[in-house]
Short mmCIF file of N, CA and C and ligand atoms in Angstrom, two decimals:
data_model
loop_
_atom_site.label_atom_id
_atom_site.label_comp_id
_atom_site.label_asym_id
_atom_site.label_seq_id
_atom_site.Cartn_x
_atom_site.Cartn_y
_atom_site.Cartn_z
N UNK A 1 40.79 235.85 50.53
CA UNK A 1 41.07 236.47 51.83
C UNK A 1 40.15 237.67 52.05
N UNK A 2 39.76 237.83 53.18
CA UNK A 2 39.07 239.00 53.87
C UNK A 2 39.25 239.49 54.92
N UNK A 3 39.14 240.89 54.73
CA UNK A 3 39.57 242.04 55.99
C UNK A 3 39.38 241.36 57.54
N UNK A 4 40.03 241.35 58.62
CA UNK A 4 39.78 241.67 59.79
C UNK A 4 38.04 242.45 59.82
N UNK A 5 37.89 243.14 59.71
CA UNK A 5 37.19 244.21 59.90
C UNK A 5 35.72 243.28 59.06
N UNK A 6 35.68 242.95 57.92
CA UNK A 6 34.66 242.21 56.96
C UNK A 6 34.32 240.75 58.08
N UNK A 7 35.34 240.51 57.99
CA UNK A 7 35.28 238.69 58.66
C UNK A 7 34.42 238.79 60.00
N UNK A 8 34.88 239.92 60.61
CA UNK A 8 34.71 240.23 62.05
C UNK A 8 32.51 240.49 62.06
N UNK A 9 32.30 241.48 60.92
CA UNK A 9 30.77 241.99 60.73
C UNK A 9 29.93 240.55 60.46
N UNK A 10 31.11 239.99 59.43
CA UNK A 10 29.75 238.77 58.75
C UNK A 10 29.80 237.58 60.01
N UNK A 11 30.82 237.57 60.95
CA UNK A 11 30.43 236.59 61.97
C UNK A 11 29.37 236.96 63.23
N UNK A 12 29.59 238.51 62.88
CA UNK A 12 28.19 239.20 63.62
C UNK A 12 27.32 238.31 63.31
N UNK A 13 27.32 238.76 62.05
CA UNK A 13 25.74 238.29 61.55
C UNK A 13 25.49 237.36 61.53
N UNK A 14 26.21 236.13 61.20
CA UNK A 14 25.84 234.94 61.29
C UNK A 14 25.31 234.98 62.68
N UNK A 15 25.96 235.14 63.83
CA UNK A 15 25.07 235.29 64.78
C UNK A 15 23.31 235.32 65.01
N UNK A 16 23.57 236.69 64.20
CA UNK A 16 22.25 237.30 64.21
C UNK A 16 21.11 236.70 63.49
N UNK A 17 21.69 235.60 62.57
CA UNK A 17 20.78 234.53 61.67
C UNK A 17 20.72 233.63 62.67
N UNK A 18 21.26 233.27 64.04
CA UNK A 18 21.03 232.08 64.44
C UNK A 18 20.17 232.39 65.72
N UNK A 19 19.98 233.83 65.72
CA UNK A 19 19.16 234.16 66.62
C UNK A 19 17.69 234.14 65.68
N UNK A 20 17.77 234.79 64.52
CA UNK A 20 16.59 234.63 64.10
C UNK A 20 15.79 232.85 64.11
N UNK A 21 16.73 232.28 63.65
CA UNK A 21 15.80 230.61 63.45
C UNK A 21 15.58 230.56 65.24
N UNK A 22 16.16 230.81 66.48
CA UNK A 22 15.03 230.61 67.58
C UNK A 22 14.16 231.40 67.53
N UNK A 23 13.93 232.92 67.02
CA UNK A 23 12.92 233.65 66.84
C UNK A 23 11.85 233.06 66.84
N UNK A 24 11.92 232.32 65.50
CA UNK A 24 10.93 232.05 65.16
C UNK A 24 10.75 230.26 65.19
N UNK A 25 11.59 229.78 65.72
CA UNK A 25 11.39 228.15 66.47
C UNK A 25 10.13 228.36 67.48
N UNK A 26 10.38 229.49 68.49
CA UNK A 26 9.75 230.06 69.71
C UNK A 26 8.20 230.37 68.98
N UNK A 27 8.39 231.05 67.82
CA UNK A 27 6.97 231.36 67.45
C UNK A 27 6.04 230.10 67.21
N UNK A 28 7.08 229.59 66.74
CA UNK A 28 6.26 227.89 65.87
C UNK A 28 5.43 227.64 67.40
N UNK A 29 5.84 227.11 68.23
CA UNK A 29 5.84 226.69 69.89
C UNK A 29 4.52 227.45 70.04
N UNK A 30 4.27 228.90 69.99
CA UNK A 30 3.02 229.29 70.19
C UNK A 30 2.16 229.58 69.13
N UNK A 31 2.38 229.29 68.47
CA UNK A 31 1.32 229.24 67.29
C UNK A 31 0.59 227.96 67.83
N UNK A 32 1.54 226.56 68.08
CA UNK A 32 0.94 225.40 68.32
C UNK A 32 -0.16 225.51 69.72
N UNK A 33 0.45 226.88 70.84
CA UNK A 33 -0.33 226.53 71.82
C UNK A 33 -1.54 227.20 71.33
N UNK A 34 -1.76 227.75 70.86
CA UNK A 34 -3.08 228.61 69.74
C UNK A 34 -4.10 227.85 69.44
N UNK A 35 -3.64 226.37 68.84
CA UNK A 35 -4.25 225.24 68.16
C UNK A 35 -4.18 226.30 66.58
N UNK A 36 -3.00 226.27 66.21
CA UNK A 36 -2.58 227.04 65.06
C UNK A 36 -1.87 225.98 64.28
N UNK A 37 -2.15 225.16 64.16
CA UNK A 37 -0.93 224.31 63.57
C UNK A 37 -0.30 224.36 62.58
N UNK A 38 -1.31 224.84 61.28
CA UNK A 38 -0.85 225.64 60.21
C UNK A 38 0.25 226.63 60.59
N UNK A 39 0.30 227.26 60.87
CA UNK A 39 1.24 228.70 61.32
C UNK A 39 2.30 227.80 62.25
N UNK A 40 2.32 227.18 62.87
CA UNK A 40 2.97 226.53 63.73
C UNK A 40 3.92 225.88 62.57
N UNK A 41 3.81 224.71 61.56
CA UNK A 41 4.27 224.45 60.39
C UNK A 41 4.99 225.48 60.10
N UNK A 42 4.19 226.92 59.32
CA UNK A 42 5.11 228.09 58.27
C UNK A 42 6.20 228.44 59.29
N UNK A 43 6.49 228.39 60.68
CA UNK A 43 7.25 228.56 61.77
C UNK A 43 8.26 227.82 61.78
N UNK A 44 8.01 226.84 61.30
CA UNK A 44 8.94 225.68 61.80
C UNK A 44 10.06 225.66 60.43
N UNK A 45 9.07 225.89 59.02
CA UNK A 45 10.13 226.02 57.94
C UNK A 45 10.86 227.07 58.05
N UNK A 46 10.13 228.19 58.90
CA UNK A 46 10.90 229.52 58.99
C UNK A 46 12.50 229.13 59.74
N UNK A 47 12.07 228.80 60.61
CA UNK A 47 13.72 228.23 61.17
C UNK A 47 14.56 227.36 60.49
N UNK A 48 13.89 226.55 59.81
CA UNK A 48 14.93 225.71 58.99
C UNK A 48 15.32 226.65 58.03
N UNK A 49 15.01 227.68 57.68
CA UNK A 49 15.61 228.66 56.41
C UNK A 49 16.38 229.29 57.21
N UNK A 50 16.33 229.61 58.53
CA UNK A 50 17.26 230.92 58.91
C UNK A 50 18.47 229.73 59.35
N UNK A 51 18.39 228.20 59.86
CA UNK A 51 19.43 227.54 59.76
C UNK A 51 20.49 227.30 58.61
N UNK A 52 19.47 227.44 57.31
CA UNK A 52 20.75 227.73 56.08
C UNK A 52 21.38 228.64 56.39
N UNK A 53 20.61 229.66 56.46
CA UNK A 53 21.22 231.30 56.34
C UNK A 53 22.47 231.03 57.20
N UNK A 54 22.22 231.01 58.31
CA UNK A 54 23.69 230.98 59.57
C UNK A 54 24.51 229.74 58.66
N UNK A 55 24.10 229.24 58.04
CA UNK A 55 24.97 227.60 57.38
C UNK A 55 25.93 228.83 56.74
N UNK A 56 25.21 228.99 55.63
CA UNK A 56 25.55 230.17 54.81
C UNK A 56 26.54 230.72 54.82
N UNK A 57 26.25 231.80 55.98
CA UNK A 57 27.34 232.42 56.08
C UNK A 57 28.93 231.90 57.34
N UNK A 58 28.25 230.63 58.14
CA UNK A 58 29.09 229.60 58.55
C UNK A 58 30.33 229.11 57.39
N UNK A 59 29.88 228.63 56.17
CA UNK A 59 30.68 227.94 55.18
C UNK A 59 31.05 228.79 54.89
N UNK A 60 30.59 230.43 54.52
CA UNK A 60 31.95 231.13 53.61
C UNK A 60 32.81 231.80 54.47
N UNK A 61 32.57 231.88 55.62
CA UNK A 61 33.82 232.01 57.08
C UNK A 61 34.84 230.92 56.56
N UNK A 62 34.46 229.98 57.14
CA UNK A 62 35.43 228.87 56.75
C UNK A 62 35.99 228.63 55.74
N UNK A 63 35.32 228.68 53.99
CA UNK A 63 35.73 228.58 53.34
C UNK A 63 37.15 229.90 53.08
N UNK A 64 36.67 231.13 53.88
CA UNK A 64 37.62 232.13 53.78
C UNK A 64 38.69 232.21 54.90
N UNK A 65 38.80 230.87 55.49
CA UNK A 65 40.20 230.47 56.32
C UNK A 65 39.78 231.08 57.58
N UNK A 66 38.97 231.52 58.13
CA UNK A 66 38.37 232.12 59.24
C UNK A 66 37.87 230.98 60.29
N UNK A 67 38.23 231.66 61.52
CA UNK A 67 37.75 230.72 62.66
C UNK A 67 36.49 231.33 63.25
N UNK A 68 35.20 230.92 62.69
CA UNK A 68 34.22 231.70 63.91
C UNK A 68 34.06 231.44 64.98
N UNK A 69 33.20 232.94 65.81
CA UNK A 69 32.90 232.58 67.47
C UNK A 69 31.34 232.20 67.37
N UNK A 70 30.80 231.62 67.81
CA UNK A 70 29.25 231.86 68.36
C UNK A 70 28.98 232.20 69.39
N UNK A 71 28.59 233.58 69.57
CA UNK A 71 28.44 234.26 70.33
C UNK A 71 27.16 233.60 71.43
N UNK A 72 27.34 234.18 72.90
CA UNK A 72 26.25 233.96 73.60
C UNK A 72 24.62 234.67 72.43
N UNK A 73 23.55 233.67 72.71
CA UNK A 73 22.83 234.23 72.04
C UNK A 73 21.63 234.74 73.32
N UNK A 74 20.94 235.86 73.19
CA UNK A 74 20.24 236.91 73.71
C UNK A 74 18.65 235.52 73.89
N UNK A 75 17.69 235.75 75.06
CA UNK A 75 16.82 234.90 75.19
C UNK A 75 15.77 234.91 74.01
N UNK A 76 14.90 234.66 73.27
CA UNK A 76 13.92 235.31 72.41
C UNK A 76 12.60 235.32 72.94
N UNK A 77 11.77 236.25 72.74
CA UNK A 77 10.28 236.38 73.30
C UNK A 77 9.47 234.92 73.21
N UNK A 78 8.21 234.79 73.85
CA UNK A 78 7.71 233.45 73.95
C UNK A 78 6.10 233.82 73.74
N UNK A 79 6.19 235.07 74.36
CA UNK A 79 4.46 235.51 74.40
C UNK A 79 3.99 236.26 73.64
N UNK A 80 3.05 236.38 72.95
CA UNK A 80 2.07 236.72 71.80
C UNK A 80 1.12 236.75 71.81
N UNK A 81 0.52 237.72 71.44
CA UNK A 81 -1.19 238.52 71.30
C UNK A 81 -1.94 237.58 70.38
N UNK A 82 -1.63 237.09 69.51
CA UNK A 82 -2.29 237.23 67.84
C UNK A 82 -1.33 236.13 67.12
N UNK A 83 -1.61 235.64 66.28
CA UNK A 83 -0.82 235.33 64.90
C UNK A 83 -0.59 236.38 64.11
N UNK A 84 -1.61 237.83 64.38
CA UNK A 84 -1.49 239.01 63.73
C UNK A 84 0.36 239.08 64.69
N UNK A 85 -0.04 239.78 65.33
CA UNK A 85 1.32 239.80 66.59
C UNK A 85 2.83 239.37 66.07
N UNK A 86 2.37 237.90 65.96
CA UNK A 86 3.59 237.41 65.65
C UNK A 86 4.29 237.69 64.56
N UNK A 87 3.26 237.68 63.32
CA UNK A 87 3.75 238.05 61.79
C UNK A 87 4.20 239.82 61.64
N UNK A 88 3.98 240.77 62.60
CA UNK A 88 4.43 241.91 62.79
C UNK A 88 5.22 241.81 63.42
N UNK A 89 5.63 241.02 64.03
CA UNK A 89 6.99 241.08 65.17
C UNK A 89 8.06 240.52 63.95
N UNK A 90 7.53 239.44 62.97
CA UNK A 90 8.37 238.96 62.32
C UNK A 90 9.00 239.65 60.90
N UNK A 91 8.07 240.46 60.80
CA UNK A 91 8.66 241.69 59.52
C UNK A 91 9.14 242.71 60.04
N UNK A 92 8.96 243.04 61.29
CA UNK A 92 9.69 243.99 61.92
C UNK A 92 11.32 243.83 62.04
N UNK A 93 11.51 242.28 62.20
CA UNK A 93 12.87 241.52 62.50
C UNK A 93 13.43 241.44 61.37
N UNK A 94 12.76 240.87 60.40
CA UNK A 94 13.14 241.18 58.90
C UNK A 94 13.66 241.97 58.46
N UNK A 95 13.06 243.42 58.39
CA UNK A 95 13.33 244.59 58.38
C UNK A 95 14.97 244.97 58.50
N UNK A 96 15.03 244.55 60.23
CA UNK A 96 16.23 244.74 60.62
C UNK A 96 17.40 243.94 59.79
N UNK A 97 16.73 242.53 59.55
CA UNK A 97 17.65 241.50 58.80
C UNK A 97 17.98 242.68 57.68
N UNK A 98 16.99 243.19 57.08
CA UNK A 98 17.37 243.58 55.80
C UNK A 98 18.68 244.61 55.47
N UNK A 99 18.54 245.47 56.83
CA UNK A 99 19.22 246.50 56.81
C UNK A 99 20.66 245.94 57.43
N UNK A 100 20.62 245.25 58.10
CA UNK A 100 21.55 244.44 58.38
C UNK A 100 22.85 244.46 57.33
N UNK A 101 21.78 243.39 56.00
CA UNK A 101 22.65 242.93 54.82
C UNK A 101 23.25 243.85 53.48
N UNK A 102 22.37 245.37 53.71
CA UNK A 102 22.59 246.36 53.13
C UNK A 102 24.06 247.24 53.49
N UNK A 103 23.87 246.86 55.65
CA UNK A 103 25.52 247.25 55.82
C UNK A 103 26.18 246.77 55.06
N UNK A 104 26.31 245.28 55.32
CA UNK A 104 27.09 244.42 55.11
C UNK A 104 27.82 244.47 53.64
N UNK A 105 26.47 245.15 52.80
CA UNK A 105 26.97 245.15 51.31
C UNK A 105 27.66 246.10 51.34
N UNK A 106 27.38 246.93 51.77
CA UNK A 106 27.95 248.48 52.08
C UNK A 106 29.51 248.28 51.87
N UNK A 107 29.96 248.00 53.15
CA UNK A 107 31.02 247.21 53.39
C UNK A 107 32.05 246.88 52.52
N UNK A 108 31.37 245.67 52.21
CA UNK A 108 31.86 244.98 50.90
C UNK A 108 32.30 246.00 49.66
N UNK A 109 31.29 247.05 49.27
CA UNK A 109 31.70 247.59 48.16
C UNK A 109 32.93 248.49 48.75
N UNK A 110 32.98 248.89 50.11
CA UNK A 110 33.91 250.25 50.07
C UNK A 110 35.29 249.47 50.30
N UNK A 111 34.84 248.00 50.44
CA UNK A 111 36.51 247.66 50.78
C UNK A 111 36.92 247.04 49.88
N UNK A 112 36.22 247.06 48.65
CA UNK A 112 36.41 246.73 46.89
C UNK A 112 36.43 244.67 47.56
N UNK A 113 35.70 244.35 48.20
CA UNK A 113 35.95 242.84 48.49
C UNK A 113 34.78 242.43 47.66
N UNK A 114 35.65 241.93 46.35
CA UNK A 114 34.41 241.29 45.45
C UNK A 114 33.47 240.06 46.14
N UNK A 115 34.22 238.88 46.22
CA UNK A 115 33.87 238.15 46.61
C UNK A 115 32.82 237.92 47.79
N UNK A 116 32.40 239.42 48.93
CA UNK A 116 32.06 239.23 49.74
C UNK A 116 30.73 239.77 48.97
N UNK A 117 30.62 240.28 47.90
CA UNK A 117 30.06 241.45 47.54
C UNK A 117 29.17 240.20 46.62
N UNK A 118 29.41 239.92 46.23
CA UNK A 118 28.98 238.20 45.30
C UNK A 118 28.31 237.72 46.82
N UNK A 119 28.84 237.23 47.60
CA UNK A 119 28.09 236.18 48.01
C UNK A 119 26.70 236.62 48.92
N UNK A 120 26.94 238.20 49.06
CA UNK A 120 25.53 238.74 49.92
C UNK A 120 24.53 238.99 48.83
N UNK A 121 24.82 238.91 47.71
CA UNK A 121 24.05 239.07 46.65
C UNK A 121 22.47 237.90 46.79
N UNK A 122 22.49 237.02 47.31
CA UNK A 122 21.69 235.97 47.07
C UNK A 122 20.69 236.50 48.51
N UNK A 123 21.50 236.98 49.25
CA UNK A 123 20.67 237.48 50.42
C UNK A 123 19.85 238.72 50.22
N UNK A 124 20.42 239.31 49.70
CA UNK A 124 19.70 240.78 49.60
C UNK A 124 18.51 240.19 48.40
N UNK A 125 18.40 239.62 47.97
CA UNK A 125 17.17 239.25 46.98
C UNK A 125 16.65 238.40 47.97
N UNK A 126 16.90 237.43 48.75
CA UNK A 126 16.02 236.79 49.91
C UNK A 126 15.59 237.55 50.43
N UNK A 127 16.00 238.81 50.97
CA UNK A 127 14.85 239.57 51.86
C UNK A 127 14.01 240.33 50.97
N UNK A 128 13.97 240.12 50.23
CA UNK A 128 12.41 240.95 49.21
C UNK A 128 11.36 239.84 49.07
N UNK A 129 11.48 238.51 49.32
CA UNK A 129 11.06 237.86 49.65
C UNK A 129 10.15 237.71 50.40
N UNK A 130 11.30 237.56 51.74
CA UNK A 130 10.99 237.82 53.15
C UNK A 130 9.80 238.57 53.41
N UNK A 131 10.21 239.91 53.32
CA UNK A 131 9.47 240.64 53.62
C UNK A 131 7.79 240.31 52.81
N UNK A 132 8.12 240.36 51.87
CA UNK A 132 6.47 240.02 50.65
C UNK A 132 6.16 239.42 51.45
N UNK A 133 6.14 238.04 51.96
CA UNK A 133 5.51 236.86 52.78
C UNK A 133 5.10 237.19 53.77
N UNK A 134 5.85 238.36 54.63
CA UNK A 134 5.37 239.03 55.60
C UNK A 134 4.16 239.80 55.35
N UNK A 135 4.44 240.52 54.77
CA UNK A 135 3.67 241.97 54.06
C UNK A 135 2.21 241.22 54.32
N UNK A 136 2.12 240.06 53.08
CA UNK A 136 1.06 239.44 52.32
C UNK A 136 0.31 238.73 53.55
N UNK A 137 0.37 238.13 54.45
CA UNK A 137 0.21 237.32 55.22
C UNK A 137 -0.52 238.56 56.24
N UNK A 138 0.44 239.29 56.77
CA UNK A 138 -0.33 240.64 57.72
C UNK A 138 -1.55 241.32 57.13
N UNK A 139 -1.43 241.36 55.55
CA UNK A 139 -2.90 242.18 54.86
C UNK A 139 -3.85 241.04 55.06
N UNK A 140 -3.74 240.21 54.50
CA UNK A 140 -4.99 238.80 54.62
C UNK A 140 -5.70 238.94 56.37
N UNK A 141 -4.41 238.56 57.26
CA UNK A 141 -5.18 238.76 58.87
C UNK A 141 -5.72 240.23 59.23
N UNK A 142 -5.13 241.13 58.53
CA UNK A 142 -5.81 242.21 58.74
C UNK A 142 -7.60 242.35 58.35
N UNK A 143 -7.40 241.60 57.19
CA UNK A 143 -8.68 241.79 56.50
C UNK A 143 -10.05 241.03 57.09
N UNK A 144 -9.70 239.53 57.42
CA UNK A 144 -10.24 238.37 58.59
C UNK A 144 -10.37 239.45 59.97
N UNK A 145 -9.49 239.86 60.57
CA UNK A 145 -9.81 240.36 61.66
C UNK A 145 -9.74 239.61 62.69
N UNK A 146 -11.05 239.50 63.85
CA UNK A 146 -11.02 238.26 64.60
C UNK A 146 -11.86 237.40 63.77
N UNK A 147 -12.29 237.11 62.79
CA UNK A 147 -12.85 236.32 62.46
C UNK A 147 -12.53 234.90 62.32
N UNK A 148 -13.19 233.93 63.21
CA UNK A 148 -12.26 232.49 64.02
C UNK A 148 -12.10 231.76 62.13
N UNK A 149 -13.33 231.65 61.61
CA UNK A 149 -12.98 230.74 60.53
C UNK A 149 -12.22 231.42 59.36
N UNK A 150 -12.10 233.00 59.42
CA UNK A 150 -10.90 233.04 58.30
C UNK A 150 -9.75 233.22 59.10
N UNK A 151 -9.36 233.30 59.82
CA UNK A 151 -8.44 232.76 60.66
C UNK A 151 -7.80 231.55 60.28
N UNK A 152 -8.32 230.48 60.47
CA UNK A 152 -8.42 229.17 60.49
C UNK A 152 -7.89 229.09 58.86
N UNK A 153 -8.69 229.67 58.24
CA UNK A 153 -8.47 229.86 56.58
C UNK A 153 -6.69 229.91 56.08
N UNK A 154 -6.46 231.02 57.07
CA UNK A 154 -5.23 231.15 56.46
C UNK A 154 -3.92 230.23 57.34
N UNK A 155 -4.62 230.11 58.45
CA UNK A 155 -3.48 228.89 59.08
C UNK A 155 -3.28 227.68 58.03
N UNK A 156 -4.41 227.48 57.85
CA UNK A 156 -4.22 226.18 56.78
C UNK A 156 -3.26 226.41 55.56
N UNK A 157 -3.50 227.89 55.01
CA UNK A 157 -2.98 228.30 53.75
C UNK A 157 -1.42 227.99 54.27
N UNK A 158 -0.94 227.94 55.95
CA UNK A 158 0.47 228.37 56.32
C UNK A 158 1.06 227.09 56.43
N UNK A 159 -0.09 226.15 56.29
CA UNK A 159 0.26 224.48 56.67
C UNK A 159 1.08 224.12 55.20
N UNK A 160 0.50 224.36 54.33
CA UNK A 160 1.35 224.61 53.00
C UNK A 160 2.40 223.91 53.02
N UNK A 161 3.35 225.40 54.17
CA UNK A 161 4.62 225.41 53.07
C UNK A 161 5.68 224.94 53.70
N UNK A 162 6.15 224.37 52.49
CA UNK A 162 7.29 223.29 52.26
C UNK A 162 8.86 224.44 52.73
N UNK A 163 9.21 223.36 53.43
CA UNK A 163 10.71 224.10 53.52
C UNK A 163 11.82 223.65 52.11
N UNK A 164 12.52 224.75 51.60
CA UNK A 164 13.32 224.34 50.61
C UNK A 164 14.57 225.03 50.87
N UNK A 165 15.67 224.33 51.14
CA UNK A 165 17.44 224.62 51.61
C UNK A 165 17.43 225.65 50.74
N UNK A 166 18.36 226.51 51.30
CA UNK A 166 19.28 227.88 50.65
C UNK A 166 19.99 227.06 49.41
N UNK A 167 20.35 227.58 48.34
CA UNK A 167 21.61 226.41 48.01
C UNK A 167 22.73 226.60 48.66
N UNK A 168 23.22 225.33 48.19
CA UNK A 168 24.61 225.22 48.69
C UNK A 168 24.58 224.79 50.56
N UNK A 169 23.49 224.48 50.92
CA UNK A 169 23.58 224.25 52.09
C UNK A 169 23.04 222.90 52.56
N UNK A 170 23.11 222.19 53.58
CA UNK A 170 22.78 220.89 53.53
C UNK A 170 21.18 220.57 53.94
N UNK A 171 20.65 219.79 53.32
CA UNK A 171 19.30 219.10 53.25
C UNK A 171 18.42 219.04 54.78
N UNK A 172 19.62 218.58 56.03
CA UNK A 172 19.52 217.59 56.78
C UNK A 172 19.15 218.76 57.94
N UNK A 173 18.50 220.09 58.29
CA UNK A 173 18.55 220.92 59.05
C UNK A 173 17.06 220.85 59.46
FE1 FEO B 1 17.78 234.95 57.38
FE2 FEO B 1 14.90 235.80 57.61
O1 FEO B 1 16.58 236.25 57.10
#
């Protein structure tokens, strides 16, 4: 069982994870109009990860006898300068994710709710992650500049990557 008050923050947030995967659905979309396709790809896994995340914290609502709301969700931006642009807009959001889950732990410890305190645990090590990928990705385009073929360089590097489920969450997202 969990507080009124706990149940009430983490269905915030789940929210706020399901705003992030259009975040960055929307980014995928213009990366592609770019002829970015690489980046368009790392975009596209990006949303399937923030769909665990909201899974995530979807299943331990439920599993904790809780009925969630899904809130109206807010429109997300569409237009973009850069792939530089986008990957600063996207650690910026991060950021926020991060501090987000730091309330959240917060929380958890002052209302002695172990269990809630356990399960943000897997998150707060995802955003050190997060962020690195961000970080790492913004120094490389920094360094390219406008330069069209290392540009190109690192889109490809973004074509990469493989999406891999949160655990505990389903395959099929
Ligand atoms: Fe769900 Fe990108 O944090």
């Amino acid at each position: 069982m969990i507080s009124k008050k706990m149940s009430d923050a983490l269905n915030t947030h789940m929210n706020l994870e399901l705003y992030s995967a259009h975040l960055y659905l929307s980014m995928s979309s213009s990366a592609n109009t770019m002829g970015l396709k690489g980046a368009a790809n790392w975009f596209t896994v990006q949303y399937r990860e923030e769909m665990t995340h909201f899974f995530k914290f979807y299943t331990y609502l439920v599993d904790q006898g809780e009925n969630i709301a899904l809130l109206a969700s807010k429109a997300v931006p569409n237009k973009y300068k850069s792939l530089l642009d986008m990957l600063e807009q996207t650690l910026k959001h991060e950021q926020l994710i991060t501090k987000c889950i730091n309330e959240l732990s917060e929380q958890a410890v002052q209302e002695k709710d172990h269990a809630t305190q356990i399960f943000l645990q897997w998150f707060v090590t995802e955003q050190i992650e997060e962020e690195n990928n961000d970080r790492d990705l913004i120094a490389k385009l920094k360094l390219v500049g406008d330069n069209g073929h290392g540009i190109l360089m690192i889109d490809g590097e973004m074509g990469q990557r493989v999406f891999t489920p949160a655990p505990g969450t389903p395959v099929m997202i």
